[in-house]
Structure formats: structure tokens, C-alpha cells
mmCIF file of C-alpha atoms and ligand atoms in Angstrom:
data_model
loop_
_atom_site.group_PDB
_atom_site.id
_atom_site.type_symbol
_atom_site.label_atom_id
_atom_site.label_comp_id
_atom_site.label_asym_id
_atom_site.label_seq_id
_atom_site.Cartn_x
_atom_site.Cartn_y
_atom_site.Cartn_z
ATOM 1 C CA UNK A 1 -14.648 -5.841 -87.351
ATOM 2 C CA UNK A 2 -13.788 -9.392 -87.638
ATOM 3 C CA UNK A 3 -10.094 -11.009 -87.235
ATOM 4 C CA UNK A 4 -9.349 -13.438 -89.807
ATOM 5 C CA UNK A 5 -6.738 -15.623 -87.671
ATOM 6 C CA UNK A 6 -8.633 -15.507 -84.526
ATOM 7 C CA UNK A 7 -11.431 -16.970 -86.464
ATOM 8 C CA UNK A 8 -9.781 -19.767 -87.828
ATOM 9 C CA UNK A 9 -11.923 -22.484 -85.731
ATOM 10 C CA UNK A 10 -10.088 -23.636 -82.677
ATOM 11 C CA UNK A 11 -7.046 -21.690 -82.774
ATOM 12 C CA UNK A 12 -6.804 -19.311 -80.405
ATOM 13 C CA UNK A 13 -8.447 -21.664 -77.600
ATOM 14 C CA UNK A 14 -5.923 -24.476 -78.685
ATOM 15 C CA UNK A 15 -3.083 -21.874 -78.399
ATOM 16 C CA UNK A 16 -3.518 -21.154 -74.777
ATOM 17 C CA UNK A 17 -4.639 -24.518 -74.017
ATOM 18 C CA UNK A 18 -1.329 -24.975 -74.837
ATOM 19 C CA UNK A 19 0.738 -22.236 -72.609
ATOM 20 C CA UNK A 20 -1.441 -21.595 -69.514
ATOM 21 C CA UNK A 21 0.484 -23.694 -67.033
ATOM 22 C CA UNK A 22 3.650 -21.483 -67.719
ATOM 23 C CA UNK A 23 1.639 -18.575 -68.662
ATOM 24 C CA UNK A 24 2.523 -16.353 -66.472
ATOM 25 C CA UNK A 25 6.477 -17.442 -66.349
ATOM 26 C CA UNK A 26 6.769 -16.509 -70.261
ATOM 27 C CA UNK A 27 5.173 -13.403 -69.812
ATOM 28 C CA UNK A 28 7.752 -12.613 -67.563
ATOM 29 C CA UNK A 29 10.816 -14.024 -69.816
ATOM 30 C CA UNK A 30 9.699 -12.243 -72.851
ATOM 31 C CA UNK A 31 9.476 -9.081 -71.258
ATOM 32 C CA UNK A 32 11.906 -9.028 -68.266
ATOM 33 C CA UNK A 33 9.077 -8.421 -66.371
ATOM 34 C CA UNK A 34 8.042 -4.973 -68.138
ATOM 35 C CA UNK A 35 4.370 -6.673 -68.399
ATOM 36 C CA UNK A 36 3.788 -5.593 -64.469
ATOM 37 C CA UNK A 37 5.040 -2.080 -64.886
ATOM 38 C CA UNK A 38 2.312 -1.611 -68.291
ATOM 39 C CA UNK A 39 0.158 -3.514 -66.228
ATOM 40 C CA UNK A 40 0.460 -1.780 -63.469
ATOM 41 C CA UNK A 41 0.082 1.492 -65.214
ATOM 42 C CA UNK A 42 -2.850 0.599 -66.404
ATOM 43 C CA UNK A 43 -4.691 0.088 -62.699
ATOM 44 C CA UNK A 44 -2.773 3.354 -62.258
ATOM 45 C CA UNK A 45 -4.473 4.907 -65.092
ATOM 46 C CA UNK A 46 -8.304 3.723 -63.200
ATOM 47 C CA UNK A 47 -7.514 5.392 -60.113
ATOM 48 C CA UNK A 48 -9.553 2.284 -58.482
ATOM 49 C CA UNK A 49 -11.259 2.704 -55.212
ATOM 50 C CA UNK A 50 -12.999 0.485 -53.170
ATOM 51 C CA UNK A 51 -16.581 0.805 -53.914
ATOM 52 C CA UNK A 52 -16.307 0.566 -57.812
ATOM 53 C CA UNK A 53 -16.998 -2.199 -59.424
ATOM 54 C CA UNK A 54 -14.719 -3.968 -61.889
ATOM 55 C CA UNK A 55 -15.128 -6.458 -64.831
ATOM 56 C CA UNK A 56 -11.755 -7.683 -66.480
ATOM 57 C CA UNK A 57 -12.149 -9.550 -69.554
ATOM 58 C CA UNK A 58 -9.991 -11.723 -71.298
ATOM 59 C CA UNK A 59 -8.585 -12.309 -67.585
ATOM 60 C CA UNK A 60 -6.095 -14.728 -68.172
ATOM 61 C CA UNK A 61 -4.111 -16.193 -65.104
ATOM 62 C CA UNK A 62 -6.281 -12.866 -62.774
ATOM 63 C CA UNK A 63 -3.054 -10.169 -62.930
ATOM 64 C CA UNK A 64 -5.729 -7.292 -63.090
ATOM 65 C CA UNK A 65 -7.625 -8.142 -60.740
ATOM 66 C CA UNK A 66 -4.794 -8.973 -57.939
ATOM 67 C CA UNK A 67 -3.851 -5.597 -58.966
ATOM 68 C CA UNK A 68 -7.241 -3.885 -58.867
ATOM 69 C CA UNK A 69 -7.829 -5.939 -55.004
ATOM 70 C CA UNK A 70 -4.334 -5.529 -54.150
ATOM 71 C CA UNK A 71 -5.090 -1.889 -54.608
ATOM 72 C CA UNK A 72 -8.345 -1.591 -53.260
ATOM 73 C CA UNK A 73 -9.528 -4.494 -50.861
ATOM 74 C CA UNK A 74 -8.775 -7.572 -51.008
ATOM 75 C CA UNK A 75 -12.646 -8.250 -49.876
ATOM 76 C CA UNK A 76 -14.043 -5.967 -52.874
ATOM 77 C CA UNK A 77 -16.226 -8.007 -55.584
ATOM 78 C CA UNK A 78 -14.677 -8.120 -58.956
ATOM 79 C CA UNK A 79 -16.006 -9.902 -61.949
ATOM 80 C CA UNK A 80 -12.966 -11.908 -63.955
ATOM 81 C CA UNK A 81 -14.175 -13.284 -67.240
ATOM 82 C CA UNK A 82 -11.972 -15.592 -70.279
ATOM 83 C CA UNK A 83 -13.167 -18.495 -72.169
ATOM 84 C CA UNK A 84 -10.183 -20.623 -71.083
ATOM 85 C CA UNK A 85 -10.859 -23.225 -68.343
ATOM 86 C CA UNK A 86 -6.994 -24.007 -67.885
ATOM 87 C CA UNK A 87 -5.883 -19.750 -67.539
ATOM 88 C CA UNK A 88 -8.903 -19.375 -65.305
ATOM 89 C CA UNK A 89 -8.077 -22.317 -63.295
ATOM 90 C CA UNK A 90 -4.816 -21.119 -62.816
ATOM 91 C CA UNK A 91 -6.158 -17.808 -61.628
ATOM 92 C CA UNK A 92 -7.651 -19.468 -59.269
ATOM 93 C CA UNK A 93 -5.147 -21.287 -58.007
ATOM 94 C CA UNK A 94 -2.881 -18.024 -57.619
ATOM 95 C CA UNK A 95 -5.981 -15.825 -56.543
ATOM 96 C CA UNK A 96 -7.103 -18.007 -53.852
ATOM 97 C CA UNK A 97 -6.776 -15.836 -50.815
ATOM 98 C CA UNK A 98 -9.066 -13.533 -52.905
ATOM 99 C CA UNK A 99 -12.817 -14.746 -51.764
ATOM 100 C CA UNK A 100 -14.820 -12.179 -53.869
ATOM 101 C CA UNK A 101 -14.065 -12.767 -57.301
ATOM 102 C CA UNK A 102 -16.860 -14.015 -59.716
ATOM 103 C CA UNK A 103 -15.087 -16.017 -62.463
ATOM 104 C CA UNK A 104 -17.204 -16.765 -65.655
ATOM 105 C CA UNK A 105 -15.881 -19.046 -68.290
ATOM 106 C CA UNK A 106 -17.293 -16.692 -71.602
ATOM 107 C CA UNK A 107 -16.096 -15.049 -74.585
ATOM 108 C CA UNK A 108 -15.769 -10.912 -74.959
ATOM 109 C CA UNK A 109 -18.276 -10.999 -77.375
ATOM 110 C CA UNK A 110 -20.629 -11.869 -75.869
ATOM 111 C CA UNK A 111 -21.061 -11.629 -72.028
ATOM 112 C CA UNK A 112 -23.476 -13.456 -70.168
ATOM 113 C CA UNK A 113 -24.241 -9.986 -67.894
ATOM 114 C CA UNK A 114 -26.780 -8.044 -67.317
ATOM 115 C CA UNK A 115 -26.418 -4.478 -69.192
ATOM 116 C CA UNK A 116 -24.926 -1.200 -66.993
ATOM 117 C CA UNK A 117 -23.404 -3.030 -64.214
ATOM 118 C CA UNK A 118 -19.806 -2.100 -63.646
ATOM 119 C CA UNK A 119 -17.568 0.667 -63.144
ATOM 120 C CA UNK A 120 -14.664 -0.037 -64.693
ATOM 121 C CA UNK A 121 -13.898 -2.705 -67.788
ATOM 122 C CA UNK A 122 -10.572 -3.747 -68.432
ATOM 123 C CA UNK A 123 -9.059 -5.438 -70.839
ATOM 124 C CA UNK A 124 -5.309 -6.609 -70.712
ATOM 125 C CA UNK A 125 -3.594 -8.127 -73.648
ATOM 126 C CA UNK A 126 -7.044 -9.770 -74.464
ATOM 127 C CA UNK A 127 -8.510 -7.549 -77.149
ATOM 128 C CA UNK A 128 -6.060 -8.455 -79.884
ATOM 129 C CA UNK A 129 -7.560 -12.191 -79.132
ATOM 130 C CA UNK A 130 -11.353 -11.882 -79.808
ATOM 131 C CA UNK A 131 -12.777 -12.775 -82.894
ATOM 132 C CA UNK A 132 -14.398 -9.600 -83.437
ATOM 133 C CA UNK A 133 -13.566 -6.611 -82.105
ATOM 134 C CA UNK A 134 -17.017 -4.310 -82.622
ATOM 135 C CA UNK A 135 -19.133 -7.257 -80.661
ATOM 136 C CA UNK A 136 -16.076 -6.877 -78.099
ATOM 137 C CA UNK A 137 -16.120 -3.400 -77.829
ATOM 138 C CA UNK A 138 -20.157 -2.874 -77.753
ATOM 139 C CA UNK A 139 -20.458 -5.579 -75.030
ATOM 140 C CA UNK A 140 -17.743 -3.662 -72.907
ATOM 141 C CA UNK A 141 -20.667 -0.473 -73.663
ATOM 142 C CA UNK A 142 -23.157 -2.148 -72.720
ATOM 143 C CA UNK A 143 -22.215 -3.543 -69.300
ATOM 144 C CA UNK A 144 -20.472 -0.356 -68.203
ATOM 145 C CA UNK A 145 -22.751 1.517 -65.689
ATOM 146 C CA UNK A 146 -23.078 4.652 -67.304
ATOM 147 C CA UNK A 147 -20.410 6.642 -66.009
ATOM 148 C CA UNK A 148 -18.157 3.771 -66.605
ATOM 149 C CA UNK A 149 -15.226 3.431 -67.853
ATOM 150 C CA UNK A 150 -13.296 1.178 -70.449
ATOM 151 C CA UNK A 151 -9.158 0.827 -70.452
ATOM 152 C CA UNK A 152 -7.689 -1.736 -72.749
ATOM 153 C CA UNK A 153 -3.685 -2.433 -72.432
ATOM 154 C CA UNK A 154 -2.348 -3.824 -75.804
ATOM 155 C CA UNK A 155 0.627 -4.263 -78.063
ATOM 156 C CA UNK A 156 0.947 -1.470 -80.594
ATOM 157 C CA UNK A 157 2.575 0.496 -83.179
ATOM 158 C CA UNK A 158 6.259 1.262 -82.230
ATOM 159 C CA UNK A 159 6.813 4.857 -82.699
ATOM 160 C CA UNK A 160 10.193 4.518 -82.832
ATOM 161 C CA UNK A 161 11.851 3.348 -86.111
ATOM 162 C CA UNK A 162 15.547 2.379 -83.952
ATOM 163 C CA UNK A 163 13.436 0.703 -81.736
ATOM 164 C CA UNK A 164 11.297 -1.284 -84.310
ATOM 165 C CA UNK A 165 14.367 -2.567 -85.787
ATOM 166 C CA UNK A 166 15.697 -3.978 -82.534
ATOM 167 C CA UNK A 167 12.181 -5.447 -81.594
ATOM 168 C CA UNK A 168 11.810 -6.788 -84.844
ATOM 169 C CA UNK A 169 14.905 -8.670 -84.349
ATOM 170 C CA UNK A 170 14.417 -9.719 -80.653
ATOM 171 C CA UNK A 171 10.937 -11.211 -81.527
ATOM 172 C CA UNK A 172 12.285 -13.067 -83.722
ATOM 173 C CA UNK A 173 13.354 -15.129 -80.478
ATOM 174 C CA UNK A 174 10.169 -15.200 -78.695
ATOM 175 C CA UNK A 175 9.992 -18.755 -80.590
ATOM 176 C CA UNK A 176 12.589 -20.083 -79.214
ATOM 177 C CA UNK A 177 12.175 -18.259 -75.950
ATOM 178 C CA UNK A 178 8.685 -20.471 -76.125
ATOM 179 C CA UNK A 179 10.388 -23.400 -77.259
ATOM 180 C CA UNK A 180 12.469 -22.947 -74.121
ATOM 181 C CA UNK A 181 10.304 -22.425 -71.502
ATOM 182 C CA UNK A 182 7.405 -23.771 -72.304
ATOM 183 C CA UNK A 183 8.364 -26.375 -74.917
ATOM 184 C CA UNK A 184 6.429 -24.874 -77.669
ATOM 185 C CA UNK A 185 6.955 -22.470 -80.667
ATOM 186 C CA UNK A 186 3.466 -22.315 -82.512
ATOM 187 C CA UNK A 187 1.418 -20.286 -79.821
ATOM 188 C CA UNK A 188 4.338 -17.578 -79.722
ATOM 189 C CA UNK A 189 4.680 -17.775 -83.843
ATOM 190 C CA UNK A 190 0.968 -16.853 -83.207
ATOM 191 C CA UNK A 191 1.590 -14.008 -80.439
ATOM 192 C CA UNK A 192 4.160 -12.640 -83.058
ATOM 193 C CA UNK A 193 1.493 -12.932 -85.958
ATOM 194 C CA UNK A 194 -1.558 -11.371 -84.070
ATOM 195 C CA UNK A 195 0.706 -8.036 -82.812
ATOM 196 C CA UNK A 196 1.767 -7.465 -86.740
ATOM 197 C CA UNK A 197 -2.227 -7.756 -88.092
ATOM 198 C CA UNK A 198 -3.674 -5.972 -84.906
ATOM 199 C CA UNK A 199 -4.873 -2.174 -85.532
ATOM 200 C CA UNK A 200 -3.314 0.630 -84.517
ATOM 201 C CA UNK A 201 -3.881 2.966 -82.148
ATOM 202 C CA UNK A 202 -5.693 5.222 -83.971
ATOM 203 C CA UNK A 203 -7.891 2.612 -86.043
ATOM 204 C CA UNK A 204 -8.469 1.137 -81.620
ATOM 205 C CA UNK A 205 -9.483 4.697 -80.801
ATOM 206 C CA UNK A 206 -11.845 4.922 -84.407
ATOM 207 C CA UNK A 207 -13.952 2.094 -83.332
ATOM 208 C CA UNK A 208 -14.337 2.661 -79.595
ATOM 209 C CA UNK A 209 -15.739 6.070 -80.567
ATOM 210 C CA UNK A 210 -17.925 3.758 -83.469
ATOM 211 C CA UNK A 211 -18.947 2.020 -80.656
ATOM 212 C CA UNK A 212 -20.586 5.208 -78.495
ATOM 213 C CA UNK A 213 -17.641 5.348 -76.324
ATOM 214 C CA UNK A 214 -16.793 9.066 -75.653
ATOM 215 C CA UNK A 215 -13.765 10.785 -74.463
ATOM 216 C CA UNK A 216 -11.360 8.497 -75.760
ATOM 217 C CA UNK A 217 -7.776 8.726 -76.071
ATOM 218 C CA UNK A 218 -4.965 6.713 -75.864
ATOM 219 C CA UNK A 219 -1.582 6.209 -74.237
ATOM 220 C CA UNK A 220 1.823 4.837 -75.806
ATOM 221 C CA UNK A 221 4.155 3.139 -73.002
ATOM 222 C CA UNK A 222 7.866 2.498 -73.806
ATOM 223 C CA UNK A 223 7.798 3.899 -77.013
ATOM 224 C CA UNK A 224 4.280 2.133 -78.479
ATOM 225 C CA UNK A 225 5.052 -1.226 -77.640
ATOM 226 C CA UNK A 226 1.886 -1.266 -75.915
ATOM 227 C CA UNK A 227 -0.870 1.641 -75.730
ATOM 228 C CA UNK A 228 -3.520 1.991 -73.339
ATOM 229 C CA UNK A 229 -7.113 3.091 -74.210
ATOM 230 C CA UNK A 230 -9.064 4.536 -72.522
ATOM 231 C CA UNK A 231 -12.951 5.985 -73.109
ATOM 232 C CA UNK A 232 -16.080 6.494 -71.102
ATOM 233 C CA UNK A 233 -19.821 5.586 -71.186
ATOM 234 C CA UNK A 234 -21.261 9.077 -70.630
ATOM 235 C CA UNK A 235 -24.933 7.761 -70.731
HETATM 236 C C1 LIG B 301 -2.513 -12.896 -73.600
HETATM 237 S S1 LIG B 301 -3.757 -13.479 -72.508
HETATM 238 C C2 LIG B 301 -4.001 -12.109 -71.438
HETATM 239 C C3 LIG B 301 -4.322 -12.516 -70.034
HETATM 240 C C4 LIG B 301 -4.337 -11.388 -69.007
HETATM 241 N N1 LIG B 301 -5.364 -10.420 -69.274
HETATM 242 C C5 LIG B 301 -3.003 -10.715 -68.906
HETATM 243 O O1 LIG B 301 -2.918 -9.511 -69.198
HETATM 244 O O2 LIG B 301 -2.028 -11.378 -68.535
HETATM 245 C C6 LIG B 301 -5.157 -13.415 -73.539
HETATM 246 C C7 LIG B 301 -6.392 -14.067 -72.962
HETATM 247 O O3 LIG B 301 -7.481 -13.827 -73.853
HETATM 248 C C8 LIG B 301 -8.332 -14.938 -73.775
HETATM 249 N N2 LIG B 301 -9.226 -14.949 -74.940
HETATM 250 C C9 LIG B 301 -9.059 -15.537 -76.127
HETATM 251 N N3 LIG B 301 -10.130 -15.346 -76.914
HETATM 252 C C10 LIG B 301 -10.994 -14.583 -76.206
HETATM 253 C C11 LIG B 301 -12.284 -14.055 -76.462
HETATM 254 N N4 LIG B 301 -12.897 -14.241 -77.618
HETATM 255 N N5 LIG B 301 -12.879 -13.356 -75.481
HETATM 256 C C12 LIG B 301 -12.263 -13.129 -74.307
HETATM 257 N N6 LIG B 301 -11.036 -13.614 -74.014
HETATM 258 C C13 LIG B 301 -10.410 -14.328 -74.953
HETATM 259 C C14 LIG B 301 -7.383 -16.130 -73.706
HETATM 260 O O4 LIG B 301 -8.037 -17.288 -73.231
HETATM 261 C C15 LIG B 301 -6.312 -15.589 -72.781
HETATM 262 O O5 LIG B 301 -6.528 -15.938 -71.463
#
């Protein structure tokens, strides 16, 4: 299933060329730090342990994988992947006491990996990004071990219709929040745009099960601001 803004040539890569340097300071501004609780919820959610092997994709700035080490070993080999030189850079720079992490500069949809290799897959906030989410979802199949398991954290459907009002009107300032703190509005007028279009949590759950995944089901947190997926490569 393809997404029409996130093909638009260049746009997504220009956006966070744009933000990485304060990525991670935004994150935090926009959601008064809530993003660490749902993220760490969702290394909660893996039970991680130190001989499994992890892949997260769309890695960003590394938070899942700090997580994953922080709660495992800090000497276990994890595989971060994201097709942005300046957010994996940056994950460098703030993961660089961590010696066993394999960053790869590639896009979700297609992963330059060999097929049933890891454990776990996760995906954080990266999903609603990729151009299309079928090829994303049937390369996270593919090089999960079978066994494996795939969790994706992602904004969703608010549940809540007192609560969608007030978010409706608070992100309405993420703009401005952007404009703020990192001197730009666009790439958070395109945050904004790419939650509204994005499926919901039952389409998400539809096409991981189109996609062979098995078991799946799905988690709202604070209301359905965000839901995690989860589903399972039997065979
Ligand atoms: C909102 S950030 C999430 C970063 C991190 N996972 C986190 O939770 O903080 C989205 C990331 O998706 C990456 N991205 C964009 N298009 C992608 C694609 N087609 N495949 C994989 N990652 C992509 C961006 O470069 C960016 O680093």
C-alpha cells in the first residue's frame, strides 16, 4: 500500500534533513517527554534478553536500541537501520559507548539483509514514514528468524472524542513549537499531515496479517495517541 505524500520525491528525506540536529530535543518538547514512557513500553512489550537479536528500523537518533542495550547488554549486537545520514550520525554520536551496533544507511523497503536473521524487529515512529507500507511490512517478514517477532510504536486513532478535541487544538502548535525550537514549521506541518492520512489500527493490524504475520494484535497507549503492534513470524 503506497503513501501518496511520502512519495512525493524528496520529501520526507528533505524533512529530516532538516530537524535531525534537534531531533531528539523536539521530540521531547512536543510531548513533555511522554515519547520515552511509549517508547519504553514498547521494549517492555519485547521482554528483550540478551541473546536475541534485534533489528530497529527507521532508527532515527538510536532511542530503541539504547533502550534494547540499556536493557540487555550494553555489549549485545543490534542492527540499527534509517536512510538518513544526519539522524544516524547523530545516533552515533549519542550511542558511542555502545561498540556493537551495526548501522546501515537503507530504506524499510527494502533491506540490504539476508532473510530470517533476527529476533525481534522494531519499528518506532518510522512506519508512518515509508513509502510503502506492504514492501515495509514483508521485508520486516522476511528478515525475522522464524519465531521472530515484529512491534511497531506509532501515532494513532484517538479513542477518545474529549481528548481529540484538545489534541486537535494543541497540534495546532506543534508549528510553532518547530518554529521555536528548531527554527522550522514545514517538517512539523508534515508530522501533523502524515498522523491525519496514516491507517488505523485496525487497517495496521489488516495488512500485517496480509503480510503472513500471525498473532497480531495491537495496543492503544494514552488513549490511542499511539498504538503498538505487535505480530509474530510463526514459520
Ligand atoms: C520520526 S523518526 C523516528 C526515529 C526513531 N525511531 C524514534 O522513535 O525516535 C522517523 C525516521 O524514519 C526514517 N525514514 C524515513 N523514510 C524511511 C524509509 N523509507 N525507511 C526507513 N526509515 C525511514 C527517517 O529518516 C527518520 O529517521
Amino acid at each position: 500500500m503506497q503513501q501518496y505524500l511520502q512519495n512525493k520525491k524528496g520529501l520526507v528525506q528533505g524533512v529530516f534533513d532538516q530537524v535531525f540536529d534537534k531531533y531528539d530535543l523536539m521530540n521531547d518538547f512536543m510531548s513533555f517527554g511522554v515519547h520515552r514512557l511509549w517508547k519504553k513500553n514498547l521494549i517492555n512489550s519485547l521482554n528483550p534478553s540478551k541473546n536475541k537479536t534485534l533489528i530497529d528500523v527507521a532508527c532515527g537518533t538510536g532511542d530503541i536500541g539504547k533502550l534494547y542495550l540499556d536493557n540487555t547488554d550494553i555489549n549485545n549486537n543490534i542492527t540499527c537501520v534509517d536512510p538518513n545520514k544526519g539522524m544516524i550520525a547523530k545516533g552515533k554520536e549519542k550511542l558511542i559507548n555502545y561498540k556493537n551496533i551495526n548501522w546501515i544507511i537503507s530504506e524499510a523497503e527494502r533491506l540490504p539483509i539476508k532473510s530470517n536473521l533476527f529476533d525481534f524487529y522494531t519499528i518506532s515512529f518510522g512506519l508512518r514514514n515509508t513509502k510503502d507500507l506492504n514492501k515495509t511490512l514483508s521485508e520486516a517478514y522476511r528478515v525475522l528468524k522464524p519465531g521472530g517477532r515484529f512491534l511497531c510504536l506509532e501515532f494513532s486513532k484517538i479513542q477518545n472524542e474529549n481528548l481529540k478535541f484538545v489534541y486537535k487544538q494543541y497540534s495546532k502548535l506543534i508549528p510553532l513549537i518547530g518554529k521555536f525550537v528548531v527554527g522550522k514549521k514545514k517538517p512539523y506541518e508534515y508530522l501533523l499531515e502524515s498522523i491525519e492520512k496514516f491507517v488505523s489500527q485496525d487497517e495496521l493490524l489488516d495488512l500485517m496479517s496480509k503480510n503472513k504475520f500471525q498473532k497480531c494484535n495491537y495496543r492503544n497507549l494514552s488513549n490511542g495517541i499511539v498504538s503498538i503492534h505487535s505480530g509474530w513470524k510463526i514459520k
